[in-house]
Coordinates of C-alpha atoms in Angstrom, one line a residue:
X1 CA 299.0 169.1 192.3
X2 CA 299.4 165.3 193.5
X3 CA 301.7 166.7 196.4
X4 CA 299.4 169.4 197.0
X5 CA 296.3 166.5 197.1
X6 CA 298.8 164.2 199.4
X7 CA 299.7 167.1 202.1
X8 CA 295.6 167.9 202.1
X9 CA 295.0 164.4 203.0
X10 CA 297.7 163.9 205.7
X11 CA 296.8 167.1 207.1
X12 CA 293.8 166.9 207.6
X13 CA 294.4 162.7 209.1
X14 CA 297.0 163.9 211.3
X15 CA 294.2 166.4 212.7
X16 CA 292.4 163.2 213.6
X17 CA 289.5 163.6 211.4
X18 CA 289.2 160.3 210.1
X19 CA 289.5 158.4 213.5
X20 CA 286.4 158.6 215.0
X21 CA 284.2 155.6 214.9
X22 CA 281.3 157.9 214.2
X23 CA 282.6 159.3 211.3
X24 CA 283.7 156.1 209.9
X25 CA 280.7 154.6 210.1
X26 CA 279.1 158.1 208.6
X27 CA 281.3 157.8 205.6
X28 CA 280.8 154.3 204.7
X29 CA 277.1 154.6 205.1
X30 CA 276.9 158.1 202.6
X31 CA 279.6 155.2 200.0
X32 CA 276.5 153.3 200.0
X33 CA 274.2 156.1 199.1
X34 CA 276.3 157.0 196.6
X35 CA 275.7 153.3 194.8
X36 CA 272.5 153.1 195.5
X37 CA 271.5 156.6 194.1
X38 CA 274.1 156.3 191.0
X39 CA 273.8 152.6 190.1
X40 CA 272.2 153.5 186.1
X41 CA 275.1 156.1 185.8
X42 CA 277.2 153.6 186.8
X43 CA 275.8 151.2 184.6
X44 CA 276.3 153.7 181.4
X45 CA 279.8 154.2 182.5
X46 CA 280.6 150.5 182.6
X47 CA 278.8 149.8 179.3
X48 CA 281.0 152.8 177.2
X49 CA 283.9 151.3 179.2
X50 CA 283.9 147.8 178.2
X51 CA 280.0 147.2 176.6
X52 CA 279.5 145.7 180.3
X53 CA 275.6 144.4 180.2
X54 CA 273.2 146.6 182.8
X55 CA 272.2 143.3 184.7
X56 CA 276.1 142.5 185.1
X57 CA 277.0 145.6 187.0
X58 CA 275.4 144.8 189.9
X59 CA 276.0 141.1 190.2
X60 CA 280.3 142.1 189.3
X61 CA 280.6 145.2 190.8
X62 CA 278.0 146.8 193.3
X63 CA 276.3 143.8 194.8
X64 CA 280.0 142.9 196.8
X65 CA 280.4 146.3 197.0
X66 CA 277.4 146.9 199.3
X67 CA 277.8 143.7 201.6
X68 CA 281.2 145.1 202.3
X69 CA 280.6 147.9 203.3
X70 CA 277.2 146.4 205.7
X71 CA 279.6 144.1 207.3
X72 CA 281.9 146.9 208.0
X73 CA 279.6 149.2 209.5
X74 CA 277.6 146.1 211.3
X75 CA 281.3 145.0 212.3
X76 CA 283.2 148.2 213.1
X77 CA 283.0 148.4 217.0
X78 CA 284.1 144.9 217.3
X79 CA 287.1 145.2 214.6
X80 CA 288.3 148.8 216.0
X81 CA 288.3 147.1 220.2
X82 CA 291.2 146.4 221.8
X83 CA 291.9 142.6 221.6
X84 CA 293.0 140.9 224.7
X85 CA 295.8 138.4 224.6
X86 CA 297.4 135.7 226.7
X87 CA 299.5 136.8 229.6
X88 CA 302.1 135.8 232.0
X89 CA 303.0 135.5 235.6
X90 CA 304.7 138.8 235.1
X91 CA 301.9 140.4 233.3
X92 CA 299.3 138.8 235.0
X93 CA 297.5 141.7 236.8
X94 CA 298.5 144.3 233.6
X95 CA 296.3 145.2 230.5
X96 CA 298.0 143.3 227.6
X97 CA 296.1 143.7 224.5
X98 CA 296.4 144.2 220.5
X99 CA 295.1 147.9 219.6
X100 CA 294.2 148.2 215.7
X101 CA 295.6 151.6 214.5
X102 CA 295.1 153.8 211.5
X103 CA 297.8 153.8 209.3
X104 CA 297.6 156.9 207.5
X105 CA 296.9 157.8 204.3
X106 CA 297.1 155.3 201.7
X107 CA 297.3 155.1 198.0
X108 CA 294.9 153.0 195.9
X109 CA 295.4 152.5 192.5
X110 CA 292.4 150.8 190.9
X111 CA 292.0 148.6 188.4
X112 CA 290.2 148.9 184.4
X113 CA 288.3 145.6 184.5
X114 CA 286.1 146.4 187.7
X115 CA 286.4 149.6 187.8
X116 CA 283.8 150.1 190.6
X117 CA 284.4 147.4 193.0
X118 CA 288.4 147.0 193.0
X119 CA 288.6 150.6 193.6
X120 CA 286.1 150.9 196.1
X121 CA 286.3 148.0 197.9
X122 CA 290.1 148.6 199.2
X123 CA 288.5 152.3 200.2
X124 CA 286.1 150.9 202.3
X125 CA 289.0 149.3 204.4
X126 CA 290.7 152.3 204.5
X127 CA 287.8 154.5 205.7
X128 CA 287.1 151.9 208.3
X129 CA 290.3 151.5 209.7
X130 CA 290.7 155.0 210.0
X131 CA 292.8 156.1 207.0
X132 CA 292.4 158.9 205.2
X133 CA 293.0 157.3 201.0
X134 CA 294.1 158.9 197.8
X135 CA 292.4 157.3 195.3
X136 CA 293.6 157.0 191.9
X137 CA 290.8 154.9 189.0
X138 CA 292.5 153.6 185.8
X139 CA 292.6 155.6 183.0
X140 CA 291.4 152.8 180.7
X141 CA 288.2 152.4 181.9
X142 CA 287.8 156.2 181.4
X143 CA 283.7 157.0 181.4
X144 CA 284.1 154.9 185.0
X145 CA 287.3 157.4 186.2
X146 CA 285.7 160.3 185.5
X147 CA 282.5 159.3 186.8
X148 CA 284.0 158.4 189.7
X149 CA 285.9 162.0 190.1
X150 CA 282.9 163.7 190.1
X151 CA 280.9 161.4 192.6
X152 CA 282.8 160.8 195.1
X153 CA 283.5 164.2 196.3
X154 CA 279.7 164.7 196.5
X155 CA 279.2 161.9 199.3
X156 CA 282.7 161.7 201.1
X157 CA 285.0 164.1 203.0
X158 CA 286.6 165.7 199.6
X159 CA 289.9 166.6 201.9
X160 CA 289.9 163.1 203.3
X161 CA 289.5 160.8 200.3
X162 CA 290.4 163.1 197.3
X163 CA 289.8 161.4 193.6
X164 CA 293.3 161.9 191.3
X165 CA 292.5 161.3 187.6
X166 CA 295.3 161.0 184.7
X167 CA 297.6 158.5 183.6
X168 CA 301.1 157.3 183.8
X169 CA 302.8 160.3 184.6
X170 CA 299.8 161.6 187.2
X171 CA 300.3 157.8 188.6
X172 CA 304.5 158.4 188.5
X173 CA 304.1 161.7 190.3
X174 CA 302.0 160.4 192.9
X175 CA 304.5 157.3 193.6
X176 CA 307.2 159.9 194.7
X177 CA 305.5 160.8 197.9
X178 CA 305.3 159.6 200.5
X179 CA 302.3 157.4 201.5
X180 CA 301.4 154.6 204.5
X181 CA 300.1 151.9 202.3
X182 CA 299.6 151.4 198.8
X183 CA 297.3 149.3 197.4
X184 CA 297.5 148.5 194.0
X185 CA 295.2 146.3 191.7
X186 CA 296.7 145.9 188.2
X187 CA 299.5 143.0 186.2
X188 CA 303.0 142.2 187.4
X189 CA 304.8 144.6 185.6
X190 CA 303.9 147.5 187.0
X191 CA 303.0 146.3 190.5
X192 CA 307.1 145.9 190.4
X193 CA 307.5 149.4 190.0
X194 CA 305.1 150.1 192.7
X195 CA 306.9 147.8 195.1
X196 CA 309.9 149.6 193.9
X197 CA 308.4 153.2 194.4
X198 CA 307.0 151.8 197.6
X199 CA 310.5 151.1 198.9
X200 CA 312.3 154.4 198.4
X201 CA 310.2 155.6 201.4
X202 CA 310.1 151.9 203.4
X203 CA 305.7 152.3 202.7
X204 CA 304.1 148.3 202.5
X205 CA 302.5 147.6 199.8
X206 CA 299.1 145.3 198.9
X207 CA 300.0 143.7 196.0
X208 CA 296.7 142.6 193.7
X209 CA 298.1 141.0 190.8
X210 CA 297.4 137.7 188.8
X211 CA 299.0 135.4 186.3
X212 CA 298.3 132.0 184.9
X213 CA 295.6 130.6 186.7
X214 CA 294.7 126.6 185.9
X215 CA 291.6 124.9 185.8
X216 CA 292.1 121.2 186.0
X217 CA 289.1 118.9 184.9
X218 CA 289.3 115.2 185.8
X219 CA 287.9 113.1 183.3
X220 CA 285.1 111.4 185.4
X221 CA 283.0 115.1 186.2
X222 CA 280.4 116.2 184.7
X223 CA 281.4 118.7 181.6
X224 CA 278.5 120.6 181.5
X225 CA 279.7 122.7 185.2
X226 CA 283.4 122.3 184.1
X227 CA 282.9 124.6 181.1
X228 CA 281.0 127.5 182.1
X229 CA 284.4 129.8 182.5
X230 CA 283.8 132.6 180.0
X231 CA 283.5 136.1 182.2
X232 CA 283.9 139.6 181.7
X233 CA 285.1 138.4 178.6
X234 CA 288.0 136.9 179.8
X235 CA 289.6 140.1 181.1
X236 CA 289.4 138.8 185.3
X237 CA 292.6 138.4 187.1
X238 CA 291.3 135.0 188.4
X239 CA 289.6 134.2 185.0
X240 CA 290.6 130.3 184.5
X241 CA 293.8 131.1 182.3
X242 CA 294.3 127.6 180.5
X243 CA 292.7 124.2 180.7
X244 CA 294.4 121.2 182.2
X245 CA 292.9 117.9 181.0
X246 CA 293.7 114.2 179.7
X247 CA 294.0 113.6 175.7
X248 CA 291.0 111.4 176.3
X249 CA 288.5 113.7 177.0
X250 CA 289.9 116.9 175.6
X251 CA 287.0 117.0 172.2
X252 CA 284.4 116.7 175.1
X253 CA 285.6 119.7 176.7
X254 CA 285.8 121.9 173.5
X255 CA 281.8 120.7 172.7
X256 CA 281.0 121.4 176.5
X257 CA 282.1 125.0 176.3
X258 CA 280.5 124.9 172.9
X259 CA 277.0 124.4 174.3
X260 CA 277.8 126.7 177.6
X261 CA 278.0 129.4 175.0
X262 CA 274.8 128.9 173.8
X263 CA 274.1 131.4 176.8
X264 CA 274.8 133.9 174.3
X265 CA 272.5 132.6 171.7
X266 CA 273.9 131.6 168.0
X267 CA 276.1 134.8 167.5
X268 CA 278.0 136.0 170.4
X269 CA 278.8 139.8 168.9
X270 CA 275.3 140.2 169.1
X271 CA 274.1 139.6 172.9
X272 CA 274.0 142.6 175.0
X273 CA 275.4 140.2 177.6
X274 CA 278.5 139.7 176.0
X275 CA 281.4 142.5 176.9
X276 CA 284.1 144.0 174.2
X277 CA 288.0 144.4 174.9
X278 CA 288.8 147.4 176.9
X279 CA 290.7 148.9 174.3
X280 CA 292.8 148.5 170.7
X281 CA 295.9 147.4 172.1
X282 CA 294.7 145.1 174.3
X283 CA 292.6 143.8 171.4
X284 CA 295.9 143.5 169.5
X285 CA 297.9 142.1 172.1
X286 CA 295.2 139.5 172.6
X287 CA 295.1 138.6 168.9
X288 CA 298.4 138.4 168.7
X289 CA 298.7 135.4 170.8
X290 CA 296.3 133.6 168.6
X291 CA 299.2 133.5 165.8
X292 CA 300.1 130.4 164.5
X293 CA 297.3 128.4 165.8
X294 CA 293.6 127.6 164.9
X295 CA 290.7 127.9 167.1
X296 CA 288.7 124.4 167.9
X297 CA 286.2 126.9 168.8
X298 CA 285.5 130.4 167.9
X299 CA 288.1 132.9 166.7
X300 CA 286.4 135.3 165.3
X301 CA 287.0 139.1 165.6
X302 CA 286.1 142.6 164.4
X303 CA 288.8 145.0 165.3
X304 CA 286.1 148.1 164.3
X305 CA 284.5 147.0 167.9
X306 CA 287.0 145.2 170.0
X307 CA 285.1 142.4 169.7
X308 CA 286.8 138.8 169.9
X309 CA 284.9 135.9 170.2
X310 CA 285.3 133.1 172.9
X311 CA 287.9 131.4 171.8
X312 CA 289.0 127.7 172.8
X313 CA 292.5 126.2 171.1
X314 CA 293.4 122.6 171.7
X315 CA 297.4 121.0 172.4
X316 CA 298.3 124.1 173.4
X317 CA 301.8 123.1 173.9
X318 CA 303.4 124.3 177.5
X319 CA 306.1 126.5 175.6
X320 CA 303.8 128.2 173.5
X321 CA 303.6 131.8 173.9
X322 CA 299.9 131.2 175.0
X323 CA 301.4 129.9 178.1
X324 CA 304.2 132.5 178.6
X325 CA 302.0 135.3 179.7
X326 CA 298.7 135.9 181.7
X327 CA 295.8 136.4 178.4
X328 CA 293.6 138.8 180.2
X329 CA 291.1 137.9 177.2
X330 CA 288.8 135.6 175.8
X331 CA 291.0 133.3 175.0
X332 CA 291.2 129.4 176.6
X333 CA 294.2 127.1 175.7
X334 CA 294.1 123.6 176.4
X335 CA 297.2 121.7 177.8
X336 CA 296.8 118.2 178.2
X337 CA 298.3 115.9 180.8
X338 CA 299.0 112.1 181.8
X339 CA 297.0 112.1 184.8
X340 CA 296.6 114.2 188.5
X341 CA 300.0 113.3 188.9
X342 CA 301.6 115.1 185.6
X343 CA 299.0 118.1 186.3
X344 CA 300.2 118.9 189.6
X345 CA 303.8 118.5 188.3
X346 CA 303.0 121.1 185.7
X347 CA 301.1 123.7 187.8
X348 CA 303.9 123.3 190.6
X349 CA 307.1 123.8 188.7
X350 CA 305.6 127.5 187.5
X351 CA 304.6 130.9 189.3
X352 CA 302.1 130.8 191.9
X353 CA 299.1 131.9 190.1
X354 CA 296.4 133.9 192.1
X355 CA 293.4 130.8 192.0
X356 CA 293.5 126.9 191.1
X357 CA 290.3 125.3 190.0
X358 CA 289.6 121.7 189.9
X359 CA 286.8 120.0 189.1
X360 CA 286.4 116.3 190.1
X361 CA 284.2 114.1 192.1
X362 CA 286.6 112.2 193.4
X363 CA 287.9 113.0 196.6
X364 CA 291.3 111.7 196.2
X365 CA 291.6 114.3 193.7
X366 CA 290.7 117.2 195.3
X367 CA 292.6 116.8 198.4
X368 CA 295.8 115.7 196.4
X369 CA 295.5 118.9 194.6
X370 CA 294.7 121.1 197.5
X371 CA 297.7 119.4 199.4
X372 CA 300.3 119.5 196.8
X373 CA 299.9 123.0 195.2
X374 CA 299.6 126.3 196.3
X375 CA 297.8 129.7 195.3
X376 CA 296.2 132.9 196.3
X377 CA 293.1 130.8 196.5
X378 CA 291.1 127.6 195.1
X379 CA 287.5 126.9 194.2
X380 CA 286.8 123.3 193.2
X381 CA 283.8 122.5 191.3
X382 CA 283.5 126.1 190.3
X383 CA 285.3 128.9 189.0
X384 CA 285.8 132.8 191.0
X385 CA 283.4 131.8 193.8
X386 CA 285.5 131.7 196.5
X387 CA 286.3 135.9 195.6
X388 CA 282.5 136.9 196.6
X389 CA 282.5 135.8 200.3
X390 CA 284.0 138.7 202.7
X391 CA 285.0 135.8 205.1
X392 CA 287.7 134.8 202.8
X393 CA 290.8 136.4 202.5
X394 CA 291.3 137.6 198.9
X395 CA 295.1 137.6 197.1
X396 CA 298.2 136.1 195.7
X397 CA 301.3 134.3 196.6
X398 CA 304.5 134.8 195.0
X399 CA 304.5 136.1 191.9
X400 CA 300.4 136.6 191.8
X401 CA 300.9 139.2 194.7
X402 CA 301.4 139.9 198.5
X403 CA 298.8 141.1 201.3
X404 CA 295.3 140.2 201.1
X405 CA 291.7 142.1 201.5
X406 CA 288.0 141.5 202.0
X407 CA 285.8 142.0 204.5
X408 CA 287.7 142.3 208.2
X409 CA 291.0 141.0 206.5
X410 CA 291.1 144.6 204.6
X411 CA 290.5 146.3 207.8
X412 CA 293.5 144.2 209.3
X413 CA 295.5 145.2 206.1
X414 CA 295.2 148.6 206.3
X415 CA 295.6 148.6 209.9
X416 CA 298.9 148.6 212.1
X417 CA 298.4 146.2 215.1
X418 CA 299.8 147.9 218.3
X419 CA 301.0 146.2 221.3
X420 CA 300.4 147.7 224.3
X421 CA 300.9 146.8 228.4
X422 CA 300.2 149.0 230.9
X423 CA 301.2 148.2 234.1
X424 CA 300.0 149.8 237.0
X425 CA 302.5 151.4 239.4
X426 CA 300.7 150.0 241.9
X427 CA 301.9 146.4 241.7
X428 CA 304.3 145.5 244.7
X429 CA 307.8 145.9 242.9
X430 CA 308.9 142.8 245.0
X431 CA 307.1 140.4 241.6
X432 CA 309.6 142.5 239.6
X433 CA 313.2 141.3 241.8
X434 CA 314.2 138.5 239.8
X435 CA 314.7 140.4 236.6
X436 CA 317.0 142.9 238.6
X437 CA 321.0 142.6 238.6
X438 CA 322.7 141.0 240.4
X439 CA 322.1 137.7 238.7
X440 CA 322.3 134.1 239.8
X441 CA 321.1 131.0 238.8
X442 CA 318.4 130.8 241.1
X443 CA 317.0 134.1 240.0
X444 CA 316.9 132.6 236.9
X445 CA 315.5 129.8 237.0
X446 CA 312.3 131.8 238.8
X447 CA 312.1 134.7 235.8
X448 CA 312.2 131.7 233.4
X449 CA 309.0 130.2 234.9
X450 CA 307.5 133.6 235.8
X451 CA 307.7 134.2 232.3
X452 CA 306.4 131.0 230.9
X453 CA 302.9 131.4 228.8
X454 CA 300.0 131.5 228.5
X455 CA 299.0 131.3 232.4
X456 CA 295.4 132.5 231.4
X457 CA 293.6 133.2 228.0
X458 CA 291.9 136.9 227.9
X459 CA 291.7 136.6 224.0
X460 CA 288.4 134.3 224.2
X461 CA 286.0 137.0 226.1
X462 CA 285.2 134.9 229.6
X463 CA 283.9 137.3 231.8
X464 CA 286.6 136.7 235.3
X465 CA 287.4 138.4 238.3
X466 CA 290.9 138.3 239.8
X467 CA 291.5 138.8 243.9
X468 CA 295.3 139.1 244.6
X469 CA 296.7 136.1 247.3
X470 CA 300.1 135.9 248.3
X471 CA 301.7 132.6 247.6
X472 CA 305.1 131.4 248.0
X473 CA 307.0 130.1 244.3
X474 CA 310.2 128.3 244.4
X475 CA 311.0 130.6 247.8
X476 CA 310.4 134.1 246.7
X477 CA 307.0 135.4 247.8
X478 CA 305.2 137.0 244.8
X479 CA 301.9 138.6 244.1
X480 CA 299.9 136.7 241.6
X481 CA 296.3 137.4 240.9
X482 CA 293.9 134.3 241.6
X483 CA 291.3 133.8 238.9
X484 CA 288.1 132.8 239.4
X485 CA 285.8 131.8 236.4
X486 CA 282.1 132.9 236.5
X487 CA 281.3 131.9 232.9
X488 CA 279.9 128.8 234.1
X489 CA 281.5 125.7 232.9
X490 CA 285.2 127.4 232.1
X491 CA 287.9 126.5 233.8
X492 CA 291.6 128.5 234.4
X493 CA 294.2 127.4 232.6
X494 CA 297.3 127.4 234.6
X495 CA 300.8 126.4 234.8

């Protein structure tokens, strides 16, 4: 059935369905439809999924969602033109420009935490870059896969972007064909065996992982911002993963997240803002990592609802299992450090993670810890915020992933950037000699300057218009195309 699903799909691209700015622009707009007119069966979905509060769906999932796809049908035109580039002597009279291309079809595989928008959002790159997309939802977050199944088809092209339900063997079976791009959202593990798959047939990949991701807290900022961390309950890839802080004001960490949780009144297992474990063995493997250790805060569980509470443990040290693997839960060690120094010798001597957060007013600080680590991303003086602005580029480094998306960097993504020159056969083939056997030094020398760039820059949009004189270079008589500037103010830019 995948296979059959696959051919559909490439059949009906290669028929040049999905190309036409029109139609993308028609599909992305009836995407949006489909979230405005389903956003309380979307809500139920998410709440049997993962108990994920009504007023959280739309400020986690759909809210992104929508300004996406806006900015991709406000942006479309612009993103899918030919983009001019710098030319030479050789070139100068030729079109030279980058042409954005469909891929293909491409695989996304969605992820169980946000279920809505890390599906969707990769398939609105795809649709606007052209792409006919297979798109496979996790089978954890199951009310949210099936709901999905039966939506989709009733707003998009069915042939085009076909829904593939099921679990590791439906995912398996579609990993043996053939795709364009995959785009996978998920942990390390099996992202390997998608870059594996993903090699048997040469296909990139888009890599959306995670890992370990630190929050530093210098001990001169103000605790009551540093401590509001506690999302999704704990289950975000760029979650903060573990604390980083000096001895000396450790205890005033642990009471800061103490009162941040107060957001969730006295008894946390009892707000309706407050989400659940996506399932029992995450719940145990999350548990599990609590052995041997007592909370400084929190702790509790009740396995009857996959309910654990937010959970805080102090000295965590950096060999501890806690620190071994991503948590993916509602659980926040604490490492402590000597100073900047120490903590930027500790974050640079593991894995890239996927985000760094630091909190600090000094200055010194921040631009220390932005110059001497590295990561998919960094908020300071906040935690996840730099994820909601499409004008970022969203994704790891290393370990925590490859590729990136959001906003016109997904278009690029899922887009192959063609070069093309055309030449017209017009052009006196006199401008062409030099790079003609027989060779001499002289000859040489002239190609090597001909072919020295940039003479003028296209790329920036100045409106020109270009007369051909006849001037003599170095003693060979060449064609070159004099440029006059209208924008008024610009000037040419030549060698």
């Amino acid at each position: 059935m995948e296979m059959q699903v696959v051919q559909r799909a490439r059949e009906n691209f290669l028929a040049g369905r999905s190309r036409p700015l029109e139609f993308r622009v028609q599909q992305l707009k009836s995407l949006q439809r489909m979230i405005t007119d389903r956003q309380g069966e979307i809500a139920t979905a998410l709440k049997q999924d993962i108990n994920r509060s009504q007023y959280d769906t739309p400020l986690l999932e759909l809210i992104g969602l929508e300004n996406e796809i806006s900015l991709a049908v406000s942006k479309l035109a612009q993103w899918a033109a030919p983009r001019p580039v710098e030319k030479s002597l050789l070139t100068i009279s030729d079109q030279v420009y980058i042409q954005p291309e469909p891929l293909g079809v491409v695989l996304i595989i969605g992820a169980w935490n946000y279920p809505w928008a890390l599906t969707l959002q990769p398939l609105v790159g795809a649709i606007a870059a052209g792409n006919a997309a297979v798109v496979k939802p996790s089978e954890l977050s199951e009310y949210s896969a099936s709901l999905l199944k039966a939506l989709l088809p009733r707003y998009l092209d069915q042939e085009l972007y076909p829904v593939v339900c099921g679990g590791v063997s439906e995912t398996q079976e579609l990993l043996r064909q053939r795709f364009d791009h995959i785009f996978y959202t998920g942990n390390s593990t099996v992202g390997k065996l998608v870059m594996e798959a993903a090699a048997r047939h040469l296909t990139p990949v888009t890599l959306e992982l995670g890992g370990k991701s630190p929050c530093y807290i210098d001990k001169d900022v103000d605790l009551r911002v540093a401590c509001r961390s506690f999302v999704n309950c704990g289950q975000t890839c760029i979650a903060p993963d573990y604390i980083l802080c000096e001895p000396s004001i450790q205890n005033r960490v642990v009471e800061g997240i103490r009162q941040t949780l107060l957001f969730y009144g006295p008894d946390p297992k009892s707000s309706p803002d407050y989400g659940r474990i996506i399932n029992q063995r995450h719940f145990n493997r999350v548990m599990a990592l609590l052995d041997g250790y007592t909370a400084a805060l929190g702790g509790q569980s009740d396995s009857s609802q996959r309910y654990i509470a937010p959970t805080v443990v102090k000295d965590v040290p950096p060999h501890a299992r806690l620190m071994q693997e991503e948590i993916f839960g509602p659980l926040l060690p604490i490492v402590t450090v000597s100073d900047i120094d120490d903590a930027i010798h500790f974050i640079s001597e593991r894995e890239k993670p996927l985000a760094i957060y630091v909190f600090s007013s000094n200055k010194k600080v921040i631009k220390r810890m932005l110059a001497e680590t590295t990561s998919g991303g960094v908020t300071v003086n906040d935690v996840m915020m730099h994820y909601t602005l499409n004008s970022l580029p969203f994704g790891g480094v290393g370990q925590s992933g490859t590729g990136r998306y959001h906003g016109k960097h997904t278009f690029d993504q899922l887009s192959h950037h063609r070069a093309c020159l055309v030449k017209s056969l017009g052009m006196e083939e006199r401008v062409n000699m030099p790079r003609y056997p027989p060779q001499n030094h002289q000859k040489a020398r002239r190609v090597r300057l001909a072919m020295r760039t940039p003479l003028v820059d296209f790329s920036k949009g100045t409106y020109i218009w270009a007369v051909t004189a006849s001037i003599v270079a170095l003693g060979l008589l060449v064609t070159l195309t004099v440029i006059l500037i209208l924008a008024a103010g610009v000037s040419c830019t030549c060698w």
